[in-house]
Coordinates of C-alpha atoms in Angstrom, one line a residue:
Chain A
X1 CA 20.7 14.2 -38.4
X2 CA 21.6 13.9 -34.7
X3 CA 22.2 9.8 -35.4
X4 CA 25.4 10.8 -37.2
X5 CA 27.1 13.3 -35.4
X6 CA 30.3 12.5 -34.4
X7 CA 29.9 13.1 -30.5
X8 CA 27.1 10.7 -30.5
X9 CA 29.1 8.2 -28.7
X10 CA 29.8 10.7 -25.7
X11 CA 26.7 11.6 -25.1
X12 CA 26.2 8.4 -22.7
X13 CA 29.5 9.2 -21.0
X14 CA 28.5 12.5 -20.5
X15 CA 25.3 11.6 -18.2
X16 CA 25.0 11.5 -14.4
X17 CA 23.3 8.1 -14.8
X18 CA 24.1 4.3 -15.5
X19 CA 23.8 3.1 -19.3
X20 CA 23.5 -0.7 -20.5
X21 CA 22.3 -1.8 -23.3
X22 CA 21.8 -5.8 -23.4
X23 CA 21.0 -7.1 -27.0
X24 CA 18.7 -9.7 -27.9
X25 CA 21.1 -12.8 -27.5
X26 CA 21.3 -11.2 -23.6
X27 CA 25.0 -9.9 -24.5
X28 CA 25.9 -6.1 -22.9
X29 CA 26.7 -4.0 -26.0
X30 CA 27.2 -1.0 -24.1
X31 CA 28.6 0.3 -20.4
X32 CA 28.6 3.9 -20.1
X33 CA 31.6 5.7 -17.9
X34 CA 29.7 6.4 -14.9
X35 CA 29.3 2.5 -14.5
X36 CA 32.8 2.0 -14.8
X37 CA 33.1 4.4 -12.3
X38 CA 30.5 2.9 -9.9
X39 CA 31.3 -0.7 -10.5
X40 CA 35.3 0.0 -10.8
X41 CA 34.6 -2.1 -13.9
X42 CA 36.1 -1.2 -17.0
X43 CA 34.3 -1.4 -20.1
X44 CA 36.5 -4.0 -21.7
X45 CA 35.9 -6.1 -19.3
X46 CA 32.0 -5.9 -19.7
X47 CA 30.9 -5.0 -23.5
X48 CA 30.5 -8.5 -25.1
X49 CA 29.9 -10.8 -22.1
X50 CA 26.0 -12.3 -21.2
X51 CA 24.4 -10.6 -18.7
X52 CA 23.8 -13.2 -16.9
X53 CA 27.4 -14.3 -16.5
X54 CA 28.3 -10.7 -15.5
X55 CA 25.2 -10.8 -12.7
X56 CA 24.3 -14.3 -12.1
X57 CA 21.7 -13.5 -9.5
X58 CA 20.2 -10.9 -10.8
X59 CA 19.6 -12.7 -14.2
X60 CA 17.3 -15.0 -12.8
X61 CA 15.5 -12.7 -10.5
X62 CA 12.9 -8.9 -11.5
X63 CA 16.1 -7.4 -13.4
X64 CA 16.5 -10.6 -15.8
X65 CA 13.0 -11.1 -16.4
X66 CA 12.4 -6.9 -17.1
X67 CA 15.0 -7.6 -19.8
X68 CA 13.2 -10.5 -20.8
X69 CA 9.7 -8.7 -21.1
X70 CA 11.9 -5.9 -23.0
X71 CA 13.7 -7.8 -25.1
X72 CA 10.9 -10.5 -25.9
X73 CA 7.8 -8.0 -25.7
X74 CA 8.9 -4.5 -25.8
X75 CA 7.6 -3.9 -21.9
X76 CA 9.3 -1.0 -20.3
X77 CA 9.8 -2.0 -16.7
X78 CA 10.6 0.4 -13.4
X79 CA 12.4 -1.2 -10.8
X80 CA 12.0 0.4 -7.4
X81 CA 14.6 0.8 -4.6
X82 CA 11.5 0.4 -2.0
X83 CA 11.4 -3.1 -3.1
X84 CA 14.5 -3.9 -4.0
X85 CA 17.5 -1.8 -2.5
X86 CA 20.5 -1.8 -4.5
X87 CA 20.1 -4.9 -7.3
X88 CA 23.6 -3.9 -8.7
X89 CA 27.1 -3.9 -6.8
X90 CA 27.7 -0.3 -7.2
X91 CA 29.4 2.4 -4.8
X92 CA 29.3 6.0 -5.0
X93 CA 31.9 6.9 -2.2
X94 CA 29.6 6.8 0.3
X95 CA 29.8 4.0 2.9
X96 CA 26.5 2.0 2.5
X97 CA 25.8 0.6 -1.0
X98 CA 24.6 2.6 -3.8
X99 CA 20.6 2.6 -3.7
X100 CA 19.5 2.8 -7.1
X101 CA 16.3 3.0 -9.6
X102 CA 16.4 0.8 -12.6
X103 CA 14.3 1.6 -15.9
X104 CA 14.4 -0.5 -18.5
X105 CA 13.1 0.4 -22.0
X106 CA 12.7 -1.5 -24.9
X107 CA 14.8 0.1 -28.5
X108 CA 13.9 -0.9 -31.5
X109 CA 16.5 -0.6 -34.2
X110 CA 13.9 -1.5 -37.2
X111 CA 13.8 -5.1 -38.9
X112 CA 13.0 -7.4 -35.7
X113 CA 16.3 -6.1 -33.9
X114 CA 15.6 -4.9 -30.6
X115 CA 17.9 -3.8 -27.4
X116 CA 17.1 -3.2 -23.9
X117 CA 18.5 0.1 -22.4
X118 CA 18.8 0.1 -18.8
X119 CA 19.0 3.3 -16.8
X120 CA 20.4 3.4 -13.0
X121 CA 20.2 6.4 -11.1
X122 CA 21.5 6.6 -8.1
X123 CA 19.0 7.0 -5.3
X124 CA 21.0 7.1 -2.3
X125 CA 20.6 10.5 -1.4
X126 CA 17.1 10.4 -1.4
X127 CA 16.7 7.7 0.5
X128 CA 18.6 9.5 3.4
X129 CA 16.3 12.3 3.0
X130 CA 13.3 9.7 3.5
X131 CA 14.5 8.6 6.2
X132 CA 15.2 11.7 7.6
X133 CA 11.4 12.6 7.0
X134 CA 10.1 9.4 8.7
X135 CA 12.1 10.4 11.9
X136 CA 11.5 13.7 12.0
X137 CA 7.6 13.1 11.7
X138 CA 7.6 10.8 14.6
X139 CA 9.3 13.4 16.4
X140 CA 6.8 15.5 15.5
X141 CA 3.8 12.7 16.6
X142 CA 5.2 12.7 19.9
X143 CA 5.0 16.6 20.8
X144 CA 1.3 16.5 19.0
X145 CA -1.7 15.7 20.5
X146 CA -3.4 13.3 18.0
X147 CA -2.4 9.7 17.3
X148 CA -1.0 9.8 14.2
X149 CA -2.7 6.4 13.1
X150 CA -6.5 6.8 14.6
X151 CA -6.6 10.4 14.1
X152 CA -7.7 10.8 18.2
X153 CA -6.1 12.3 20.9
X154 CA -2.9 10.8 22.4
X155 CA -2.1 10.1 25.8
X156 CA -0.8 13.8 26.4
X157 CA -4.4 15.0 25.2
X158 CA -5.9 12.8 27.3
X159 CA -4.3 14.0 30.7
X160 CA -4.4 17.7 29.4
X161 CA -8.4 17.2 28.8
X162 CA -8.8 15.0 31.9
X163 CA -7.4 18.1 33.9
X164 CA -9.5 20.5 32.6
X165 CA -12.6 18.0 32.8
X166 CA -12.2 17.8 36.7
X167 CA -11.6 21.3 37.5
X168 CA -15.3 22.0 35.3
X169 CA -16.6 19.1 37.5
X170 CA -15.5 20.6 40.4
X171 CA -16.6 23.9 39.6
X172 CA -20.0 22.3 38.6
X173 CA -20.4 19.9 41.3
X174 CA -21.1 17.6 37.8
X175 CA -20.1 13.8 38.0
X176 CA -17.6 12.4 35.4
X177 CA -16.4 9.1 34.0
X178 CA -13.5 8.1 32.8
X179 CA -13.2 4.8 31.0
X180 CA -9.7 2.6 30.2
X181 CA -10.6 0.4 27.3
X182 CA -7.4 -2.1 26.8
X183 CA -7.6 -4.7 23.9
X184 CA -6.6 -7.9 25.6
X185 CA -3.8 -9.5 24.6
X186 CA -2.3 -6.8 22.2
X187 CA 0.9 -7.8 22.9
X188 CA 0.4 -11.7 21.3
X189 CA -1.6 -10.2 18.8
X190 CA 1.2 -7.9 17.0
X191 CA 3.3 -10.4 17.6
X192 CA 1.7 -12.7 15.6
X193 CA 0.1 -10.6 12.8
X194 CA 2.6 -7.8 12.3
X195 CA 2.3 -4.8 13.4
X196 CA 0.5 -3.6 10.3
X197 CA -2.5 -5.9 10.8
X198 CA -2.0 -3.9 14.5
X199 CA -2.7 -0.8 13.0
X200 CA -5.1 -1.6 11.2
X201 CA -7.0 -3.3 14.3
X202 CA -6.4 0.0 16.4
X203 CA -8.1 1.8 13.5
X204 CA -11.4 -0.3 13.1
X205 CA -11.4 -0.3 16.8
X206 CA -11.2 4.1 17.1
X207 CA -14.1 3.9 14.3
X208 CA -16.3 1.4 16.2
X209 CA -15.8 3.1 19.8
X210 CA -15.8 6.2 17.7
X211 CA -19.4 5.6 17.5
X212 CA -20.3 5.1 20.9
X213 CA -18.3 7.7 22.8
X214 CA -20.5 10.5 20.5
X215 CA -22.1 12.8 23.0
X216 CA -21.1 16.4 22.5
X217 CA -18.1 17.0 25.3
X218 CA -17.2 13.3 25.3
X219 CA -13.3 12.3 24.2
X220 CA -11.8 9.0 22.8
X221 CA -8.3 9.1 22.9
X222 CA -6.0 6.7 21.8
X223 CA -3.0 5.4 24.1
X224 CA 0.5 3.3 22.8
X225 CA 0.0 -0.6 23.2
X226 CA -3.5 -1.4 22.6
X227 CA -5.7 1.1 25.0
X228 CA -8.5 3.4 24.7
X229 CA -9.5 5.9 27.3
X230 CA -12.6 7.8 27.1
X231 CA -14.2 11.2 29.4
X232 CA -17.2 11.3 30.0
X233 CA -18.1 14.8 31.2
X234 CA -22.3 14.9 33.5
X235 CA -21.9 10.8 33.4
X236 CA -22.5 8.9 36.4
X237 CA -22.1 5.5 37.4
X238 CA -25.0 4.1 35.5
X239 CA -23.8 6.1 32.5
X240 CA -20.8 4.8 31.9
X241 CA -21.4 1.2 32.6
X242 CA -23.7 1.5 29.3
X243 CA -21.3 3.0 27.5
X244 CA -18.5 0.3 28.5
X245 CA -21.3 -2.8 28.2
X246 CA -22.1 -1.0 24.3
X247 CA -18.1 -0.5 23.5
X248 CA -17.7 -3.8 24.6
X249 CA -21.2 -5.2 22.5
X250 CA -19.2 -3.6 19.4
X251 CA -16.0 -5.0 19.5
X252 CA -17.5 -8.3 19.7
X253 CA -19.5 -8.1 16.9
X254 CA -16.5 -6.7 14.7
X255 CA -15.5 -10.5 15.5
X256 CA -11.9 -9.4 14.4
X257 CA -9.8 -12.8 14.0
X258 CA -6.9 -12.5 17.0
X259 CA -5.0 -16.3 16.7
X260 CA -3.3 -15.9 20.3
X261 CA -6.8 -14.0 22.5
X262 CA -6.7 -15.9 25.7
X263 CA -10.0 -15.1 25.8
X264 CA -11.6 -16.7 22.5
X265 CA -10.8 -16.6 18.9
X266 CA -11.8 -12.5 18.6
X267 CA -10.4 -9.5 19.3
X268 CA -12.1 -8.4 22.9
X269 CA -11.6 -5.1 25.1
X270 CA -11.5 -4.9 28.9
X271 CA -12.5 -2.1 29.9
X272 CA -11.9 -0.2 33.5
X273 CA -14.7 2.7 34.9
X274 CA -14.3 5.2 37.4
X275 CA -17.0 8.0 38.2
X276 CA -16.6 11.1 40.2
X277 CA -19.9 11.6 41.3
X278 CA -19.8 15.2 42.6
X279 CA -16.5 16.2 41.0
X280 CA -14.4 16.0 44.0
X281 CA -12.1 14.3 42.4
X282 CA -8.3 14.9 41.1
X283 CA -7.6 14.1 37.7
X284 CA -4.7 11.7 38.3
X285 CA -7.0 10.2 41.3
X286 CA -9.8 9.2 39.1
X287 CA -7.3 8.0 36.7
X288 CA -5.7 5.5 38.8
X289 CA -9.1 4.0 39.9
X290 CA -10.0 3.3 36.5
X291 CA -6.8 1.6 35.6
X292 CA -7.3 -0.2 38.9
X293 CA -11.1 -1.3 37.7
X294 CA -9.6 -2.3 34.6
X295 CA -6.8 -5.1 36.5
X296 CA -9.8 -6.1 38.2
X297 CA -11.8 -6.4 35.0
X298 CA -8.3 -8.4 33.2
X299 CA -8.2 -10.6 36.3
X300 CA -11.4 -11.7 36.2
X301 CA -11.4 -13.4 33.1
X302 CA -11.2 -10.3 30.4
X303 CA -13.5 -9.2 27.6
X304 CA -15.4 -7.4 30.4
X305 CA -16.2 -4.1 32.8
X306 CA -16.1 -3.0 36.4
X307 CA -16.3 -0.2 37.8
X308 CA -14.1 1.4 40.8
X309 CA -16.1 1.4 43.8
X310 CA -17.6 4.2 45.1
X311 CA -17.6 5.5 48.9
X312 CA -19.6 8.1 50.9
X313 CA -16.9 10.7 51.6
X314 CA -16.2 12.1 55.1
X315 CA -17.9 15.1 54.4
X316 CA -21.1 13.7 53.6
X317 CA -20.5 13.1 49.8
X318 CA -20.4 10.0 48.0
X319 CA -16.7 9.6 47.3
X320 CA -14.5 6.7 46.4
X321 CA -11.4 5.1 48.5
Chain B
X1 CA -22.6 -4.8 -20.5
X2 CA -20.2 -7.1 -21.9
X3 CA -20.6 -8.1 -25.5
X4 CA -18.4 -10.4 -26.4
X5 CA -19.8 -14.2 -27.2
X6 CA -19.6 -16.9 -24.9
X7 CA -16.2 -18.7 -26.6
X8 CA -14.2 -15.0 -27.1
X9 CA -15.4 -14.8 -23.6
X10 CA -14.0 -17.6 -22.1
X11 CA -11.0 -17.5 -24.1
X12 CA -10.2 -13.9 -23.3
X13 CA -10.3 -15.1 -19.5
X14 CA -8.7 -18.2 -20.0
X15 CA -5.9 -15.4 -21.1
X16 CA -6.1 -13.2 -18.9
X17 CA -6.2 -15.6 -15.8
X18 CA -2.5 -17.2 -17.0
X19 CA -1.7 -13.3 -17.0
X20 CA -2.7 -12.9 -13.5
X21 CA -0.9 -15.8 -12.4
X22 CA 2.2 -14.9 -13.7
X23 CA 1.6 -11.6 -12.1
X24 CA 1.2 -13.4 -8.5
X25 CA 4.5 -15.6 -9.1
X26 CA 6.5 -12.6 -9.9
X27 CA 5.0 -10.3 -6.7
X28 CA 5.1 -13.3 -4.3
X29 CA 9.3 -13.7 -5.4
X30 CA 10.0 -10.3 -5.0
X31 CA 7.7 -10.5 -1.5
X32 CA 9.3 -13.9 -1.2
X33 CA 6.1 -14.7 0.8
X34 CA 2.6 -16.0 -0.8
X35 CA 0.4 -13.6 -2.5
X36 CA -2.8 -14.9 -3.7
X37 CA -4.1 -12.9 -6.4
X38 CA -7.4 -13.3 -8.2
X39 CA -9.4 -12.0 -11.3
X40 CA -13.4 -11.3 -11.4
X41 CA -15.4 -9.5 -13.4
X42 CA -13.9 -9.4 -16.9
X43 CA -15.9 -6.8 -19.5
X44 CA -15.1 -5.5 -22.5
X45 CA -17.4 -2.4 -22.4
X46 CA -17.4 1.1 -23.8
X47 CA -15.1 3.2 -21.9
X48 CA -17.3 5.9 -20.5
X49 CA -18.8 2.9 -18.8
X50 CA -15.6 1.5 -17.2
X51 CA -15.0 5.0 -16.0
X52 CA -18.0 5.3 -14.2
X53 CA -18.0 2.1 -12.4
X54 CA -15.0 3.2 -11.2
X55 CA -16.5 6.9 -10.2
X56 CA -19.2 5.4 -8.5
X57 CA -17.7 3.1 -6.5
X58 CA -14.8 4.8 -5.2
X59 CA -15.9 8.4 -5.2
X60 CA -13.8 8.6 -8.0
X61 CA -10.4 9.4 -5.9
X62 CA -7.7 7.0 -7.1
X63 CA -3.9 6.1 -7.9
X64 CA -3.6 4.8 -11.3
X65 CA -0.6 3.5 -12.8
X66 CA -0.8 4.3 -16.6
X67 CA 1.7 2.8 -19.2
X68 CA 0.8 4.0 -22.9
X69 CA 0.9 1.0 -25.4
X70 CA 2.1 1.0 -29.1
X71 CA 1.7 -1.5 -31.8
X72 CA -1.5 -3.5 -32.1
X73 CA -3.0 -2.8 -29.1
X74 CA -3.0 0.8 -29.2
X75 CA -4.1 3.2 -26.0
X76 CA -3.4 3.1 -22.4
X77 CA -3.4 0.5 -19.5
X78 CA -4.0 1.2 -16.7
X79 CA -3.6 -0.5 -13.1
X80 CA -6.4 1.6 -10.5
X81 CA -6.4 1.2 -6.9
X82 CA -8.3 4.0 -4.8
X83 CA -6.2 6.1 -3.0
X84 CA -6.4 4.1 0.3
X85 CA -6.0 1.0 -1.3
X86 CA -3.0 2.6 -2.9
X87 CA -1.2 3.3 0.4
X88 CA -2.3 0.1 1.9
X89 CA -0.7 -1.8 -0.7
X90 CA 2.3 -0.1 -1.0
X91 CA 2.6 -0.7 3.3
X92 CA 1.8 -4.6 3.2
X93 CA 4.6 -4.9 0.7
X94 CA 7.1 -2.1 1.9
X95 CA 6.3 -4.1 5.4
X96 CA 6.7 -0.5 7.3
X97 CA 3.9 1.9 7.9
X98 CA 3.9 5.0 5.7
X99 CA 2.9 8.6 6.7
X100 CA -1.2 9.0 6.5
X101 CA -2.0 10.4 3.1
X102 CA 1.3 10.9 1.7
X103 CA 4.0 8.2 -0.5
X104 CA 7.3 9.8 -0.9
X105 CA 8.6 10.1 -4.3
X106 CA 10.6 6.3 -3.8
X107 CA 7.5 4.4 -2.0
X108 CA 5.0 6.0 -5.4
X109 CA 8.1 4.0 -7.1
X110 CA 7.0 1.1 -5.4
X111 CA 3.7 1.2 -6.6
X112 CA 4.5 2.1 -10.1
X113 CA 6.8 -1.4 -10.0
X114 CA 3.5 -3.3 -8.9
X115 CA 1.1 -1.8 -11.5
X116 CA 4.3 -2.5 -14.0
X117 CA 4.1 -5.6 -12.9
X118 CA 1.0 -6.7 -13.0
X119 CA 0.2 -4.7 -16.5
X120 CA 3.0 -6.5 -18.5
X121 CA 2.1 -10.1 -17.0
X122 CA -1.9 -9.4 -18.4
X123 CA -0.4 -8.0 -21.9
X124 CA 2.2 -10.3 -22.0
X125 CA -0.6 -13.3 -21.5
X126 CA -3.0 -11.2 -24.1
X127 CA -0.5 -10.2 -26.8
X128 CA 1.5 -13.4 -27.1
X129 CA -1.2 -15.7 -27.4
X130 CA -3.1 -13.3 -29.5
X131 CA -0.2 -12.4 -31.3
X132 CA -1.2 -8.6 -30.8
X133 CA 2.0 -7.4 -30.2
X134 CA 1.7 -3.9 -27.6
X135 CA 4.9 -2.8 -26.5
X136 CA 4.5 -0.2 -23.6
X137 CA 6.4 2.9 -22.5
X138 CA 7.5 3.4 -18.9
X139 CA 4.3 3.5 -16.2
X140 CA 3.9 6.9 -14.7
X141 CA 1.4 7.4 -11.6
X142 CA -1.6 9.1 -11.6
X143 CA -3.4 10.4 -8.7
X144 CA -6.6 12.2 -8.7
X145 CA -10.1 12.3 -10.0
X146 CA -11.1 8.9 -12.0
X147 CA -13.4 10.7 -14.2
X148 CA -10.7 12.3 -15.5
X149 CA -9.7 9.1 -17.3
X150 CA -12.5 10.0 -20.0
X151 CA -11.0 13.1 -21.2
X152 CA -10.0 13.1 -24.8
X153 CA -11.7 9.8 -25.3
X154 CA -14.1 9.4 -28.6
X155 CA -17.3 8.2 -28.3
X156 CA -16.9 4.7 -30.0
X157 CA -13.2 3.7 -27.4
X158 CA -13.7 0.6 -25.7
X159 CA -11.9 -0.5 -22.5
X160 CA -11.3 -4.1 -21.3
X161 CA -11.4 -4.0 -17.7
X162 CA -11.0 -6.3 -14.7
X163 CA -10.9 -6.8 -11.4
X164 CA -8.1 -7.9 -9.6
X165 CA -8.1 -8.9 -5.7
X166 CA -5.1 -9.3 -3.9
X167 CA -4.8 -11.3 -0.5
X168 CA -1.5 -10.7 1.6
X169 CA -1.1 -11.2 5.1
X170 CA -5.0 -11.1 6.1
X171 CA -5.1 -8.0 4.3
X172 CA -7.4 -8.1 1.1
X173 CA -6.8 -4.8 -1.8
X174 CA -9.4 -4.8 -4.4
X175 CA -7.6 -3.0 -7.9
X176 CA -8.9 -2.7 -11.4
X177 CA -7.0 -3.1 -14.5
X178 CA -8.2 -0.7 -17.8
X179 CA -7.3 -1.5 -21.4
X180 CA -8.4 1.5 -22.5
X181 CA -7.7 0.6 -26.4
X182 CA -9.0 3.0 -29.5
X183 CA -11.6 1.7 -31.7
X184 CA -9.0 -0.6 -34.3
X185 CA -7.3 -2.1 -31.6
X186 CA -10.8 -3.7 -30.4
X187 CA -11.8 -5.2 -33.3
X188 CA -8.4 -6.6 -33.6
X189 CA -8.8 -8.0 -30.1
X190 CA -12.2 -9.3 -31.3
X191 CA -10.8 -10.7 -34.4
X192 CA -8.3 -12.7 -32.4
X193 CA -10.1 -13.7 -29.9
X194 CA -12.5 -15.5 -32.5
X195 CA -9.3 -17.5 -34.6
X196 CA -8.1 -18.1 -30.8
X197 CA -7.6 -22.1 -30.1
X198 CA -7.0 -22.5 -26.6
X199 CA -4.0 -25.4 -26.2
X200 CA -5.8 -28.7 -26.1
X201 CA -8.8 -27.9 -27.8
X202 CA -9.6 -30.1 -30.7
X203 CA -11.7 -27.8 -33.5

């Protein structure tokens, strides 16, 4: 008969957790030592008072009505420190409040009489740990090559690729395109919606282009801030201004909602070309006259291409500026 | 299909909707910003059914958060979002973007407190007006393979299910509720339904 043993009464004292128990007329019949300890509020002091005296805010807010939905329904109820932090005033030593995880289960003693139990752990240390996780995976992100929200290649891919790319070209005597697709106001946009609805718009935008830039050898990668850039390995000029007028075709019938577009009440791309037509052309060279194609394309209006202009080189090649 | 007749019909959503509504007051406090929050597509149906609507349409891959119920409404409930629902609702109301494909053990916390939430307003709304009463033990997550849901089920287990939309932010996360109740616990919930009154109705 465990109910009767004499250390039955310990046993709460004895756990690394917080005990209440509230009773039906919402009066705290029990406060275990480890809440003493953590609220430096001694028992006396607590057993016998209404909870919502002892925690006026919390009475009225997810706590109070858990033990309301215990108390009146028998509904167990598990209080999260994501969405809620640290509902009670406690400290553990430590210099930032106690984080904590509340459960709340309904007891029944037998004839109608029923008591809420409230467990508090103390979550503190785990929510370092978290933390710790987050930062160390962005850490990680930023020596990867693959954008850790579209799944594509970052930046650092993209110049890596874009070197190799030329030199093949080169080699080849192959034309190449490169392509800067930049979502026009961005900026406005997070600003506005959040920078979850950001995310999300960088990810419907990688699946859409996704599905143009699809020849075998051809790269979408995915920059910081909004931009696209895609290689275009044997493309010349003709090439790639299909592949930017169909990119920009797609995002305009996604007809995503951007409140703040310059431009018009969708999200739209600009997008920036620049060919090498006989692959005499230095990777950071051919880079620069895309992103200068794609100023051109911004300060004509936006939600539009152009393409760097191309020049007969000295040595009898077509080559650009 | 659903079988229940017209009147337990609209009654049972008549309940069900209060429920929900309670459900959006208490997420949009705790959000402290609006949360709209809508029912379709109540059925009370045989279980093997409800599980397979839910195979189907989401290739069966889900987060569930599953609180077993006592009393008069005996079985399980069960809040189901599929898995990238899951993570998407636990970001819109964490605010912060969350590792692909992974909750830590405090954000699948988060997501148990919104399927506890949600869960207790519908039963609440069901077992007070009904007077069925179900008290529920603590929710614990499930993540995996919906048609998982049908083992150990008998034959003749119903489940009332529903669909539940929520609208935060320009973001829209479609979840299903599951009552999945054994075979007394229906025709209790029948039974009830049929003496129910709704307020304001003149017999």
């Amino acid at each position: 008969m465990t109910a009767s043993l004499p250390v039955f009464a310990d046993v709460f004292d004895t756990l690394p957790l917080g005990l209440m128990i509230v009773d039906a007329e919402r009066q705290v019949r029990h406060w275990n030592r480890w809440l003493e300890n953590a609220s430096g509020l001694p028992r006396e002091q607590v057993v016998g008072q209404r909870f919502a005296r002892l925690f006026p805010t919390l009475a009225t807010a997810r706590v109070g009505l858990a033990i309301d939905a215990a108390l009146d329904n028998g509904h167990a109820a598990l209080i999260s420190q994501a969405l809620h932090g640290a509902p009670f005033d406690l400290n553990n030593g430590s210099s930032r409040p106690m984080q904590q995880t509340v459960r709340i289960v309904a007891l029944d003693a037998g004839q109608g009489e029923r008591y809420a139990l409230l467990q508090i752990s103390d979550v503190t240390e785990q929510v370092s740990h978290d933390e710790d996780w987050r930062r160390q995976s962005i850490e990680l992100a930023r020596f990867s090559r693959l954008d850790a929200l579209t799944g594509l290649c970052n930046r650092k891919g993209f110049e890596e690729r874009l070197e190799i790319e030329c030199q093949r070209a080169q080699r080849s005597l192959q034309p190449l395109a490169v392509l800067i697709i930049d979502i026009d106001n961005f900026e406005a946009y997070r600003d506005e919606m959040g920078s979850l609805a950001a995310d999300q718009c960088l990810v419907r935008l990688a699946r859409v282009l996704n599905g143009i830039v699809k020849r075998p050898g051809d790269l979408l990668t995915c920059f910081n801030g909004g931009a696209f850039a895609a290689i275009l390995p044997s493309t010349v000029e003709a090439g790639a201004v299909k592949v930017a007028e169909r990119a920009l075709a797609a995002v305009t019938q996604l007809a995503l909602p951007h409140p703040r577009s310059a431009v018009g009440p969708h999200i739209t791309v600009s997008i920036g070309a620049a060919t090498s037509v006989d692959g005499k052309e230095t990777a950071d060279r051919l880079r620069k006259r895309a992103d200068a194609a794609l100023r051109r394309a911004q300060a004509s209006g936006r939600a539009r291409h152009a393409l760097a202009p191309v020049q007969l080189s000295p040595d009898g090649f077509r080559r650009a500026p | 299909m659903n079988d229940l007749p017209a009147p337990q019909y609209d009654a049972l959503l008549e309940l069900l909707s209060a429920g929900c509504r309670d459900a959006k007051t208490a997420l949009s406090r705790m959000r402290r910003e609006p949360i709209e929050l809508s029912l379709a597509d109540v059925r009370l149906q045989a279980r093997s059914e409800a599980v397979n609507r839910l195979v189907r349409r989401d290739a069966g891959l889900i987060y569930g958060v599953a609180q077993e119920l006592d009393g008069a409404l005996s079985g399980t409930a069960l809040f189901v979002l599929p898995q990238e629902q899951g993570l998407e609702l636990v970001q819109l109301l964490l605010g912060r973007r969350l590792q692909p494909n992974a909750l830590s053990t405090l954000e699948q916390e988060a997501l148990l407190e919104i399927g506890n939430i949600v869960l207790c307003a519908l039963l609440a709304a069901l077992s007070d007006k009904l007077d069925l009463p179900a008290p529920s033990a603590l929710p614990t997550l499930y993540r995996g393979n919906a048609a998982n849901l049908l083992e150990s089920s008998a034959p003749q287990d119903e489940a009332l299910s529903l669909r539940l939309s929520c609208h935060l932010k320009f973001h829209r996360v479609e979840s299903d509720v599951l009552l999945l109740l054994d075979a007394p616990s229906c025709q209790r919930l029948r039974l009830q339904l049929e003496r129910f009154v709704p307020p304001g109705a003149t017999s």
